[in-house]
Amino acid sequence: MSGADADERRQRAAGRGEHEAPPAPEPLPLPVVDSHTHLDLVSDAGGGDPAAQLAAAAAVGVDRVVQVGVDLPSSRWASQLAAEHPQVLATVGVHPNEAPRLGDGLDEALREVERLAAAPRVRGVGETGLDTFRTGPEGAAAQEASFRGHIAIAKRFGKALIIHDREAHAEVLRVLDDEGAPDRVVMHCFSGDAEFADECLRRGFVLSFAGTVTFRNARSLREAARRCPPDRLLVETDAPYLTPHPYRGRRNGPYLIPVTVRGLAEARGVELAPLCRAISDTGEWVFGGWGGA
């Protein structure tokens, strides 16, 4: 996620008009998954209802998405959406910048996350993690307590852990090493350099690259992407944010995944179709099949 709190995220999303939507890209040769999106916020930004967004994505080869929860309302919404649409799976969690705002209610919120995580089409816990960009030292303890709670829930249910890490690389690894990471960990919107990528890959984590990898000033991200084995690579939109170049600053949506995938193929020096197949296979390994409950 962008790192803003829930109200700010929705206000920012609502400020993006329909005229800002980039055109549909050329379809991919093989289908892929958008491993991290927020269809609720895309709708708030004028991007149409979830069914329309899913249809637009499928038309260009993005046939599966993961709808990510960032607070209790969005987590409940994600779980319900996944129950209604076979091409959607859900994650549930409390964003690290939400955790300090909950105060004494954090434990209760984690209990609700645990309840929601039991649903069969909820396949991930988070986004959770640490963020020192938006939240100062006064919120560090609550962020870490929430992060540790999410790790325990993911391990209890055998589901993927979705990590938000903003300017907290060493601290995130410290907590994961201390608690013991789940079998499947996704570094959402990977933002580190090649050395940090190596540390994550050595631990068996999956790196998910957003539209930021296509930005002209993102050389370190592209180097990290080149080091990532195909079976540890995902792509995401984090829509409606992080729209890939050349549409940076406009509203994002799952239908724009092909732009990022093509950018990754160019950065890695590989053919497009095998990369699509690898991304799809990694998504199925991390989240399980989309077809059944």
PDB file of C-alpha atoms in Angstrom:
ATOM      1  CA  MET A   1       0.000   0.000   0.000  1.00  0.00           C
ATOM      2  CA  SER A   2       1.017   3.605  -0.269  1.00  0.00           C
ATOM      3  CA  GLY A   3       1.693   3.954   3.461  1.00  0.00           C
ATOM      4  CA  ALA A   4      -1.119   6.420   4.194  1.00  0.00           C
ATOM      5  CA  ASP A   5      -3.770   5.609   6.767  1.00  0.00           C
ATOM      6  CA  ALA A   6      -7.152   4.279   5.647  1.00  0.00           C
ATOM      7  CA  ASP A   7      -8.960   7.628   5.453  1.00  0.00           C
ATOM      8  CA  GLU A   8      -6.120   9.276   3.547  1.00  0.00           C
ATOM      9  CA  ARG A   9      -5.955   6.358   1.111  1.00  0.00           C
ATOM     10  CA  ARG A  10      -9.639   6.682   0.307  1.00  0.00           C
ATOM     11  CA  GLN A  11      -9.476  10.449  -0.047  1.00  0.00           C
ATOM     12  CA  ARG A  12      -6.551  10.157  -2.427  1.00  0.00           C
ATOM     13  CA  ALA A  13      -8.305   7.446  -4.422  1.00  0.00           C
ATOM     14  CA  ALA A  14     -11.516   9.460  -4.696  1.00  0.00           C
ATOM     15  CA  GLY A  15      -9.552  12.387  -6.091  1.00  0.00           C
ATOM     16  CA  ARG A  16      -8.518  10.457  -9.209  1.00  0.00           C
ATOM     17  CA  GLY A  17     -11.024  11.027 -12.007  1.00  0.00           C
ATOM     18  CA  GLU A  18     -12.155   8.654 -14.738  1.00  0.00           C
ATOM     19  CA  HIS A  19     -10.375  10.758 -17.364  1.00  0.00           C
ATOM     20  CA  GLU A  20      -7.060   9.775 -15.800  1.00  0.00           C
ATOM     21  CA  ALA A  21      -7.374   6.093 -16.704  1.00  0.00           C
ATOM     22  CA  PRO A  22      -4.569   5.003 -19.052  1.00  0.00           C
ATOM     23  CA  PRO A  23      -5.486   3.034 -22.183  1.00  0.00           C
ATOM     24  CA  ALA A  24      -5.597  -0.745 -22.159  1.00  0.00           C
ATOM     25  CA  PRO A  25      -2.233  -2.280 -23.096  1.00  0.00           C
ATOM     26  CA  GLU A  26      -1.634  -5.033 -25.593  1.00  0.00           C
ATOM     27  CA  PRO A  27      -2.739  -8.382 -24.096  1.00  0.00           C
ATOM     28  CA  LEU A  28      -0.139 -10.743 -22.701  1.00  0.00           C
ATOM     29  CA  PRO A  29       0.607 -14.001 -24.544  1.00  0.00           C
ATOM     30  CA  LEU A  30      -0.182 -16.052 -21.417  1.00  0.00           C
ATOM     31  CA  PRO A  31      -2.312 -15.230 -18.357  1.00  0.00           C
ATOM     32  CA  VAL A  32      -0.811 -13.853 -15.159  1.00  0.00           C
ATOM     33  CA  VAL A  33      -2.001 -12.874 -11.685  1.00  0.00           C
ATOM     34  CA  ASP A  34      -2.098  -9.436 -10.076  1.00  0.00           C
ATOM     35  CA  SER A  35      -0.761 -10.486  -6.689  1.00  0.00           C
ATOM     36  CA  HIS A  36      -1.758  -7.335  -4.776  1.00  0.00           C
ATOM     37  CA  THR A  37      -4.569  -4.944  -5.610  1.00  0.00           C
ATOM     38  CA  HIS A  38      -7.269  -2.844  -3.944  1.00  0.00           C
ATOM     39  CA  LEU A  39     -10.354  -2.972  -6.140  1.00  0.00           C
ATOM     40  CA  ASP A  40     -12.348  -1.079  -3.511  1.00  0.00           C
ATOM     41  CA  LEU A  41     -10.034   1.911  -3.807  1.00  0.00           C
ATOM     42  CA  VAL A  42     -10.000   1.683  -7.603  1.00  0.00           C
ATOM     43  CA  SER A  43     -13.795   1.924  -7.476  1.00  0.00           C
ATOM     44  CA  ASP A  44     -13.536   4.922  -5.162  1.00  0.00           C
ATOM     45  CA  ALA A  45     -11.252   6.536  -7.735  1.00  0.00           C
ATOM     46  CA  GLY A  46     -13.792   6.141 -10.520  1.00  0.00           C
ATOM     47  CA  GLY A  47     -12.486   2.897 -11.958  1.00  0.00           C
ATOM     48  CA  GLY A  48     -15.812   1.096 -12.087  1.00  0.00           C
ATOM     49  CA  ASP A  49     -17.240  -1.688  -9.985  1.00  0.00           C
ATOM     50  CA  PRO A  50     -15.176  -4.815  -9.265  1.00  0.00           C
ATOM     51  CA  ALA A  51     -16.891  -6.863 -11.987  1.00  0.00           C
ATOM     52  CA  ALA A  52     -15.952  -4.265 -14.607  1.00  0.00           C
ATOM     53  CA  GLN A  53     -12.374  -4.089 -13.330  1.00  0.00           C
ATOM     54  CA  LEU A  54     -12.042  -7.868 -13.429  1.00  0.00           C
ATOM     55  CA  ALA A  55     -13.414  -7.999 -16.977  1.00  0.00           C
ATOM     56  CA  ALA A  56     -10.996  -5.298 -18.146  1.00  0.00           C
ATOM     57  CA  ALA A  57      -8.091  -7.177 -16.580  1.00  0.00           C
ATOM     58  CA  ALA A  58      -9.102 -10.520 -18.077  1.00  0.00           C
ATOM     59  CA  ALA A  59      -9.299  -8.930 -21.546  1.00  0.00           C
ATOM     60  CA  VAL A  60      -5.528  -8.277 -21.455  1.00  0.00           C
ATOM     61  CA  GLY A  61      -4.501 -11.568 -19.833  1.00  0.00           C
ATOM     62  CA  VAL A  62      -4.768 -10.789 -16.113  1.00  0.00           C
ATOM     63  CA  ASP A  63      -7.202 -13.535 -15.218  1.00  0.00           C
ATOM     64  CA  ARG A  64      -6.665 -13.706 -11.432  1.00  0.00           C
ATOM     65  CA  VAL A  65      -6.206 -11.104  -8.710  1.00  0.00           C
ATOM     66  CA  VAL A  66      -5.503 -10.992  -4.994  1.00  0.00           C
ATOM     67  CA  GLN A  67      -7.645  -8.429  -3.177  1.00  0.00           C
ATOM     68  CA  VAL A  68      -5.734  -7.188  -0.137  1.00  0.00           C
ATOM     69  CA  GLY A  69      -7.161  -6.010   3.172  1.00  0.00           C
ATOM     70  CA  VAL A  70      -5.559  -3.119   5.060  1.00  0.00           C
ATOM     71  CA  ASP A  71      -8.011  -2.722   7.942  1.00  0.00           C
ATOM     72  CA  LEU A  72     -11.026  -4.612   9.247  1.00  0.00           C
ATOM     73  CA  PRO A  73     -13.634  -3.123   6.858  1.00  0.00           C
ATOM     74  CA  SER A  74     -11.482  -3.713   3.778  1.00  0.00           C
ATOM     75  CA  SER A  75     -10.552  -7.202   5.005  1.00  0.00           C
ATOM     76  CA  ARG A  76     -14.205  -8.157   5.395  1.00  0.00           C
ATOM     77  CA  TRP A  77     -14.904  -6.679   1.951  1.00  0.00           C
ATOM     78  CA  ALA A  78     -12.013  -8.630   0.417  1.00  0.00           C
ATOM     79  CA  SER A  79     -13.221 -11.906   1.898  1.00  0.00           C
ATOM     80  CA  GLN A  80     -16.736 -11.326   0.589  1.00  0.00           C
ATOM     81  CA  LEU A  81     -15.492 -10.341  -2.868  1.00  0.00           C
ATOM     82  CA  ALA A  82     -13.428 -13.528  -3.103  1.00  0.00           C
ATOM     83  CA  ALA A  83     -16.469 -15.589  -2.103  1.00  0.00           C
ATOM     84  CA  GLU A  84     -18.456 -14.023  -4.955  1.00  0.00           C
ATOM     85  CA  HIS A  85     -15.869 -14.022  -7.779  1.00  0.00           C
ATOM     86  CA  PRO A  86     -13.855 -17.139  -8.684  1.00  0.00           C
ATOM     87  CA  GLN A  87     -11.026 -15.060 -10.160  1.00  0.00           C
ATOM     88  CA  VAL A  88     -10.454 -13.322  -6.801  1.00  0.00           C
ATOM     89  CA  LEU A  89      -8.615 -14.507  -3.700  1.00  0.00           C
ATOM     90  CA  ALA A  90      -8.288 -12.389  -0.571  1.00  0.00           C
ATOM     91  CA  THR A  91      -5.872 -11.432   2.152  1.00  0.00           C
ATOM     92  CA  VAL A  92      -6.853  -9.935   5.506  1.00  0.00           C
ATOM     93  CA  GLY A  93      -4.885  -7.758   7.853  1.00  0.00           C
ATOM     94  CA  VAL A  94      -4.156  -4.464   9.552  1.00  0.00           C
ATOM     95  CA  HIS A  95      -1.755  -2.195   7.696  1.00  0.00           C
ATOM     96  CA  PRO A  96       1.259  -1.183   9.830  1.00  0.00           C
ATOM     97  CA  ASN A  97       0.198   2.449   9.740  1.00  0.00           C
ATOM     98  CA  GLU A  98      -3.259   1.480  11.003  1.00  0.00           C
ATOM     99  CA  ALA A  99      -1.938  -0.443  14.004  1.00  0.00           C
ATOM    100  CA  PRO A 100      -0.885   2.565  16.136  1.00  0.00           C
ATOM    101  CA  ARG A 101      -4.250   4.231  15.538  1.00  0.00           C
ATOM    102  CA  LEU A 102      -6.095   1.306  17.119  1.00  0.00           C
ATOM    103  CA  GLY A 103      -4.596   1.816  20.583  1.00  0.00           C
ATOM    104  CA  ASP A 104      -6.085  -0.654  23.046  1.00  0.00           C
ATOM    105  CA  GLY A 105      -8.202  -2.086  20.245  1.00  0.00           C
ATOM    106  CA  LEU A 106      -5.264  -3.739  18.479  1.00  0.00           C
ATOM    107  CA  ASP A 107      -5.689  -7.088  20.230  1.00  0.00           C
ATOM    108  CA  GLU A 108      -9.359  -7.184  19.323  1.00  0.00           C
ATOM    109  CA  ALA A 109      -8.535  -6.311  15.720  1.00  0.00           C
ATOM    110  CA  LEU A 110      -6.022  -9.154  15.548  1.00  0.00           C
ATOM    111  CA  ARG A 111      -8.664 -11.550  16.835  1.00  0.00           C
ATOM    112  CA  GLU A 112     -10.946 -10.433  14.010  1.00  0.00           C
ATOM    113  CA  VAL A 113      -8.121 -10.883  11.485  1.00  0.00           C
ATOM    114  CA  GLU A 114      -7.664 -14.395  12.832  1.00  0.00           C
ATOM    115  CA  ARG A 115     -11.373 -15.123  12.437  1.00  0.00           C
ATOM    116  CA  LEU A 116     -11.371 -13.828   8.860  1.00  0.00           C
ATOM    117  CA  ALA A 117      -8.175 -15.735   7.998  1.00  0.00           C
ATOM    118  CA  ALA A 118     -10.005 -19.028   8.495  1.00  0.00           C
ATOM    119  CA  ALA A 119     -12.178 -18.463   5.403  1.00  0.00           C
ATOM    120  CA  PRO A 120     -11.229 -20.835   2.565  1.00  0.00           C
ATOM    121  CA  ARG A 121     -10.755 -18.142  -0.078  1.00  0.00           C
ATOM    122  CA  VAL A 122      -8.659 -15.987   2.214  1.00  0.00           C
ATOM    123  CA  ARG A 123      -5.172 -17.137   1.246  1.00  0.00           C
ATOM    124  CA  GLY A 124      -2.962 -14.508   2.840  1.00  0.00           C
ATOM    125  CA  VAL A 125      -2.471 -12.557   6.058  1.00  0.00           C
ATOM    126  CA  GLY A 126      -1.589  -8.883   5.708  1.00  0.00           C
ATOM    127  CA  GLU A 127      -0.644  -6.523   4.476  1.00  0.00           C
ATOM    128  CA  THR A 128       1.398  -6.233   7.625  1.00  0.00           C
ATOM    129  CA  GLY A 129       4.946  -5.269   8.424  1.00  0.00           C
ATOM    130  CA  LEU A 130       6.761  -2.082   9.387  1.00  0.00           C
ATOM    131  CA  ASP A 131       6.729   1.457   8.007  1.00  0.00           C
ATOM    132  CA  THR A 132       9.011   4.144   9.390  1.00  0.00           C
ATOM    133  CA  PHE A 133       8.164   6.599   6.604  1.00  0.00           C
ATOM    134  CA  ARG A 134       4.599   7.420   7.645  1.00  0.00           C
ATOM    135  CA  THR A 135       4.749   6.383  11.308  1.00  0.00           C
ATOM    136  CA  GLY A 136       7.342   7.804  13.684  1.00  0.00           C
ATOM    137  CA  PRO A 137       9.040   6.221  16.690  1.00  0.00           C
ATOM    138  CA  GLU A 138       5.934   6.685  18.825  1.00  0.00           C
ATOM    139  CA  GLY A 139       4.127   4.060  16.725  1.00  0.00           C
ATOM    140  CA  ALA A 140       6.963   1.542  16.478  1.00  0.00           C
ATOM    141  CA  ALA A 141       5.872  -0.672  19.366  1.00  0.00           C
ATOM    142  CA  ALA A 142       2.311  -1.009  18.068  1.00  0.00           C
ATOM    143  CA  GLN A 143       3.544  -1.747  14.539  1.00  0.00           C
ATOM    144  CA  GLU A 144       5.858  -4.471  15.762  1.00  0.00           C
ATOM    145  CA  ALA A 145       3.239  -6.028  18.039  1.00  0.00           C
ATOM    146  CA  SER A 146       0.785  -6.107  15.140  1.00  0.00           C
ATOM    147  CA  PHE A 147       3.423  -7.564  12.806  1.00  0.00           C
ATOM    148  CA  ARG A 148       4.246 -10.354  15.249  1.00  0.00           C
ATOM    149  CA  GLY A 149       0.548 -11.085  15.654  1.00  0.00           C
ATOM    150  CA  HIS A 150       0.057 -11.395  11.908  1.00  0.00           C
ATOM    151  CA  ILE A 151       3.039 -13.735  11.602  1.00  0.00           C
ATOM    152  CA  ALA A 152       1.498 -16.019  14.218  1.00  0.00           C
ATOM    153  CA  ILE A 153      -1.865 -16.029  12.415  1.00  0.00           C
ATOM    154  CA  ALA A 154      -0.274 -16.834   9.041  1.00  0.00           C
ATOM    155  CA  LYS A 155       1.628 -19.751  10.557  1.00  0.00           C
ATOM    156  CA  ARG A 156      -1.444 -20.994  12.434  1.00  0.00           C
ATOM    157  CA  PHE A 157      -3.508 -21.226   9.248  1.00  0.00           C
ATOM    158  CA  GLY A 158      -0.689 -22.072   6.827  1.00  0.00           C
ATOM    159  CA  LYS A 159      -1.338 -18.988   4.693  1.00  0.00           C
ATOM    160  CA  ALA A 160       0.971 -16.567   2.928  1.00  0.00           C
ATOM    161  CA  LEU A 161       2.289 -13.564   4.834  1.00  0.00           C
ATOM    162  CA  ILE A 162       2.073 -10.285   2.881  1.00  0.00           C
ATOM    163  CA  ILE A 163       4.756  -7.833   3.983  1.00  0.00           C
ATOM    164  CA  HIS A 164       4.590  -4.055   3.748  1.00  0.00           C
ATOM    165  CA  ASP A 165       8.135  -2.756   4.221  1.00  0.00           C
ATOM    166  CA  ARG A 166       8.772   0.932   3.850  1.00  0.00           C
ATOM    167  CA  GLU A 167      12.185   2.171   4.943  1.00  0.00           C
ATOM    168  CA  ALA A 168      12.371  -0.651   7.487  1.00  0.00           C
ATOM    169  CA  HIS A 169      14.330  -3.400   5.714  1.00  0.00           C
ATOM    170  CA  ALA A 170      16.574  -4.462   8.589  1.00  0.00           C
ATOM    171  CA  GLU A 171      13.780  -4.248  11.150  1.00  0.00           C
ATOM    172  CA  VAL A 172      11.451  -6.406   9.039  1.00  0.00           C
ATOM    173  CA  LEU A 173      14.099  -9.115   8.694  1.00  0.00           C
ATOM    174  CA  ARG A 174      14.870  -8.914  12.410  1.00  0.00           C
ATOM    175  CA  VAL A 175      11.248  -9.596  13.369  1.00  0.00           C
ATOM    176  CA  LEU A 176      10.827 -12.377  10.808  1.00  0.00           C
ATOM    177  CA  ASP A 177      14.053 -14.057  11.926  1.00  0.00           C
ATOM    178  CA  ASP A 178      13.020 -13.719  15.555  1.00  0.00           C
ATOM    179  CA  GLU A 179       9.512 -15.131  15.100  1.00  0.00           C
ATOM    180  CA  GLY A 180      10.342 -17.643  12.406  1.00  0.00           C
ATOM    181  CA  ALA A 181       8.836 -16.849   9.017  1.00  0.00           C
ATOM    182  CA  PRO A 182       5.878 -18.759   7.542  1.00  0.00           C
ATOM    183  CA  ASP A 183       6.543 -21.066   4.611  1.00  0.00           C
ATOM    184  CA  ARG A 184       5.370 -18.429   2.127  1.00  0.00           C
ATOM    185  CA  VAL A 185       6.343 -14.785   2.564  1.00  0.00           C
ATOM    186  CA  VAL A 186       5.671 -12.134  -0.093  1.00  0.00           C
ATOM    187  CA  MET A 187       7.627  -8.890  -0.014  1.00  0.00           C
ATOM    188  CA  HIS A 188       4.857  -6.676  -1.385  1.00  0.00           C
ATOM    189  CA  CYS A 189       5.968  -3.821  -3.647  1.00  0.00           C
ATOM    190  CA  PHE A 190       9.591  -4.786  -3.185  1.00  0.00           C
ATOM    191  CA  SER A 191      11.521  -1.582  -2.580  1.00  0.00           C
ATOM    192  CA  GLY A 192      15.024  -2.677  -1.664  1.00  0.00           C
ATOM    193  CA  ASP A 193      18.270  -2.909  -3.566  1.00  0.00           C
ATOM    194  CA  ALA A 194      20.008  -6.011  -4.901  1.00  0.00           C
ATOM    195  CA  GLU A 195      21.697  -6.767  -1.581  1.00  0.00           C
ATOM    196  CA  PHE A 196      18.394  -6.665   0.294  1.00  0.00           C
ATOM    197  CA  ALA A 197      16.875  -8.854  -2.416  1.00  0.00           C
ATOM    198  CA  ASP A 198      19.635 -11.384  -1.794  1.00  0.00           C
ATOM    199  CA  GLU A 199      18.831 -11.412   1.935  1.00  0.00           C
ATOM    200  CA  CYS A 200      15.144 -11.998   1.238  1.00  0.00           C
ATOM    201  CA  LEU A 201      15.797 -14.675  -1.369  1.00  0.00           C
ATOM    202  CA  ARG A 202      18.238 -16.467   0.923  1.00  0.00           C
ATOM    203  CA  ARG A 203      15.324 -16.809   3.364  1.00  0.00           C
ATOM    204  CA  GLY A 204      13.065 -18.195   0.634  1.00  0.00           C
ATOM    205  CA  PHE A 205      10.840 -15.137   0.317  1.00  0.00           C
ATOM    206  CA  VAL A 206       8.958 -14.129  -2.830  1.00  0.00           C
ATOM    207  CA  LEU A 207       9.578 -10.669  -4.302  1.00  0.00           C
ATOM    208  CA  SER A 208       6.561  -8.899  -5.780  1.00  0.00           C
ATOM    209  CA  PHE A 209       7.358  -6.014  -8.121  1.00  0.00           C
ATOM    210  CA  ALA A 210       4.943  -3.143  -8.735  1.00  0.00           C
ATOM    211  CA  GLY A 211       4.915  -0.458 -11.406  1.00  0.00           C
ATOM    212  CA  THR A 212       7.794   1.237  -9.614  1.00  0.00           C
ATOM    213  CA  VAL A 213      10.190  -1.192 -11.300  1.00  0.00           C
ATOM    214  CA  THR A 214       9.454   0.582 -14.601  1.00  0.00           C
ATOM    215  CA  PHE A 215      10.257   4.082 -13.307  1.00  0.00           C
ATOM    216  CA  ARG A 216      13.241   5.680 -15.008  1.00  0.00           C
ATOM    217  CA  ASN A 217      15.052   6.258 -11.712  1.00  0.00           C
ATOM    218  CA  ALA A 218      14.531   2.671 -10.467  1.00  0.00           C
ATOM    219  CA  ARG A 219      17.831   1.125 -11.555  1.00  0.00           C
ATOM    220  CA  SER A 220      18.372  -0.579  -8.194  1.00  0.00           C
ATOM    221  CA  LEU A 221      14.932  -2.170  -8.366  1.00  0.00           C
ATOM    222  CA  ARG A 222      15.625  -3.529 -11.827  1.00  0.00           C
ATOM    223  CA  GLU A 223      18.904  -4.991 -10.604  1.00  0.00           C
ATOM    224  CA  ALA A 224      17.015  -6.681  -7.762  1.00  0.00           C
ATOM    225  CA  ALA A 225      14.507  -8.044 -10.288  1.00  0.00           C
ATOM    226  CA  ARG A 226      17.333  -9.476 -12.398  1.00  0.00           C
ATOM    227  CA  ARG A 227      18.603 -11.416  -9.372  1.00  0.00           C
ATOM    228  CA  CYS A 228      15.207 -12.898  -8.536  1.00  0.00           C
ATOM    229  CA  PRO A 229      14.702 -16.524  -9.665  1.00  0.00           C
ATOM    230  CA  PRO A 230      11.550 -17.026 -11.759  1.00  0.00           C
ATOM    231  CA  ASP A 231       9.948 -19.163  -9.044  1.00  0.00           C
ATOM    232  CA  ARG A 232      10.306 -16.350  -6.505  1.00  0.00           C
ATOM    233  CA  LEU A 233       8.879 -13.563  -8.686  1.00  0.00           C
ATOM    234  CA  LEU A 234       5.436 -11.940  -8.661  1.00  0.00           C
ATOM    235  CA  VAL A 235       3.963  -8.765 -10.143  1.00  0.00           C
ATOM    236  CA  GLU A 236       1.333  -6.487  -8.684  1.00  0.00           C
ATOM    237  CA  THR A 237      -0.421  -3.187  -9.217  1.00  0.00           C
ATOM    238  CA  ASP A 238      -1.123  -2.000  -5.646  1.00  0.00           C
ATOM    239  CA  ALA A 239      -3.908  -0.249  -7.560  1.00  0.00           C
ATOM    240  CA  PRO A 240      -4.956   2.498  -7.669  1.00  0.00           C
ATOM    241  CA  TYR A 241      -1.377   3.532  -6.830  1.00  0.00           C
ATOM    242  CA  LEU A 242       2.077   2.987  -8.360  1.00  0.00           C
ATOM    243  CA  THR A 243       0.983   3.136 -11.978  1.00  0.00           C
ATOM    244  CA  PRO A 244       3.811   2.015 -14.287  1.00  0.00           C
ATOM    245  CA  HIS A 245       5.720   4.240 -16.683  1.00  0.00           C
ATOM    246  CA  PRO A 246       4.673   5.943 -18.954  1.00  0.00           C
ATOM    247  CA  TYR A 247       1.437   6.485 -17.012  1.00  0.00           C
ATOM    248  CA  ARG A 248       2.979   7.340 -13.654  1.00  0.00           C
ATOM    249  CA  GLY A 249       0.654   9.520 -11.554  1.00  0.00           C
ATOM    250  CA  ARG A 250      -2.534   8.326 -13.230  1.00  0.00           C
ATOM    251  CA  ARG A 251      -4.985   5.819 -11.817  1.00  0.00           C
ATOM    252  CA  ASN A 252      -3.768   2.235 -11.747  1.00  0.00           C
ATOM    253  CA  GLY A 253      -5.798  -0.943 -12.165  1.00  0.00           C
ATOM    254  CA  PRO A 254      -5.195  -4.677 -12.622  1.00  0.00           C
ATOM    255  CA  TYR A 255      -5.572  -4.262 -16.396  1.00  0.00           C
ATOM    256  CA  LEU A 256      -2.205  -2.444 -16.440  1.00  0.00           C
ATOM    257  CA  ILE A 257      -0.202  -5.443 -15.196  1.00  0.00           C
ATOM    258  CA  PRO A 258       0.986  -6.149 -18.795  1.00  0.00           C
ATOM    259  CA  VAL A 259       2.934  -2.880 -18.768  1.00  0.00           C
ATOM    260  CA  THR A 260       4.877  -3.952 -15.682  1.00  0.00           C
ATOM    261  CA  VAL A 261       5.383  -7.504 -16.962  1.00  0.00           C
ATOM    262  CA  ARG A 262       6.861  -6.182 -20.200  1.00  0.00           C
ATOM    263  CA  GLY A 263       9.114  -3.868 -18.208  1.00  0.00           C
ATOM    264  CA  LEU A 264      10.318  -6.807 -16.151  1.00  0.00           C
ATOM    265  CA  ALA A 265      10.936  -8.921 -19.240  1.00  0.00           C
ATOM    266  CA  GLU A 266      13.066  -6.145 -20.704  1.00  0.00           C
ATOM    267  CA  ALA A 267      14.971  -5.619 -17.444  1.00  0.00           C
ATOM    268  CA  ARG A 268      15.669  -9.357 -17.103  1.00  0.00           C
ATOM    269  CA  GLY A 269      16.436  -9.868 -20.785  1.00  0.00           C
ATOM    270  CA  VAL A 270      13.949 -12.719 -21.153  1.00  0.00           C
ATOM    271  CA  GLU A 271      11.113 -13.665 -23.469  1.00  0.00           C
ATOM    272  CA  LEU A 272       7.661 -12.517 -22.423  1.00  0.00           C
ATOM    273  CA  ALA A 273       5.758 -15.816 -22.573  1.00  0.00           C
ATOM    274  CA  PRO A 274       8.089 -17.808 -20.249  1.00  0.00           C
ATOM    275  CA  LEU A 275       8.042 -14.918 -17.768  1.00  0.00           C
ATOM    276  CA  CYS A 276       4.232 -14.902 -17.783  1.00  0.00           C
ATOM    277  CA  ARG A 277       4.210 -18.637 -17.146  1.00  0.00           C
ATOM    278  CA  ALA A 278       6.654 -18.298 -14.259  1.00  0.00           C
ATOM    279  CA  ILE A 279       4.658 -15.470 -12.644  1.00  0.00           C
ATOM    280  CA  SER A 280       1.468 -17.504 -12.945  1.00  0.00           C
ATOM    281  CA  ASP A 281       3.087 -20.596 -11.452  1.00  0.00           C
ATOM    282  CA  THR A 282       4.525 -18.594  -8.547  1.00  0.00           C
ATOM    283  CA  GLY A 283       1.108 -17.091  -7.844  1.00  0.00           C
ATOM    284  CA  GLU A 284      -0.459 -20.532  -7.724  1.00  0.00           C
ATOM    285  CA  TRP A 285       2.252 -21.756  -5.358  1.00  0.00           C
ATOM    286  CA  VAL A 286       1.907 -18.789  -3.014  1.00  0.00           C
ATOM    287  CA  PHE A 287      -1.870 -18.505  -2.920  1.00  0.00           C
ATOM    288  CA  GLY A 288      -3.161 -21.886  -4.100  1.00  0.00           C
ATOM    289  CA  GLY A 289      -5.574 -22.444  -6.961  1.00  0.00           C
ATOM    290  CA  TRP A 290      -8.249 -19.884  -7.739  1.00  0.00           C
ATOM    291  CA  GLY A 291     -10.775 -22.403  -9.033  1.00  0.00           C
ATOM    292  CA  GLY A 292     -12.053 -23.983  -5.843  1.00  0.00           C
ATOM    293  CA  ALA A 293     -12.944 -22.948  -2.335  1.00  0.00           C
TER     294      ALA A 293
END
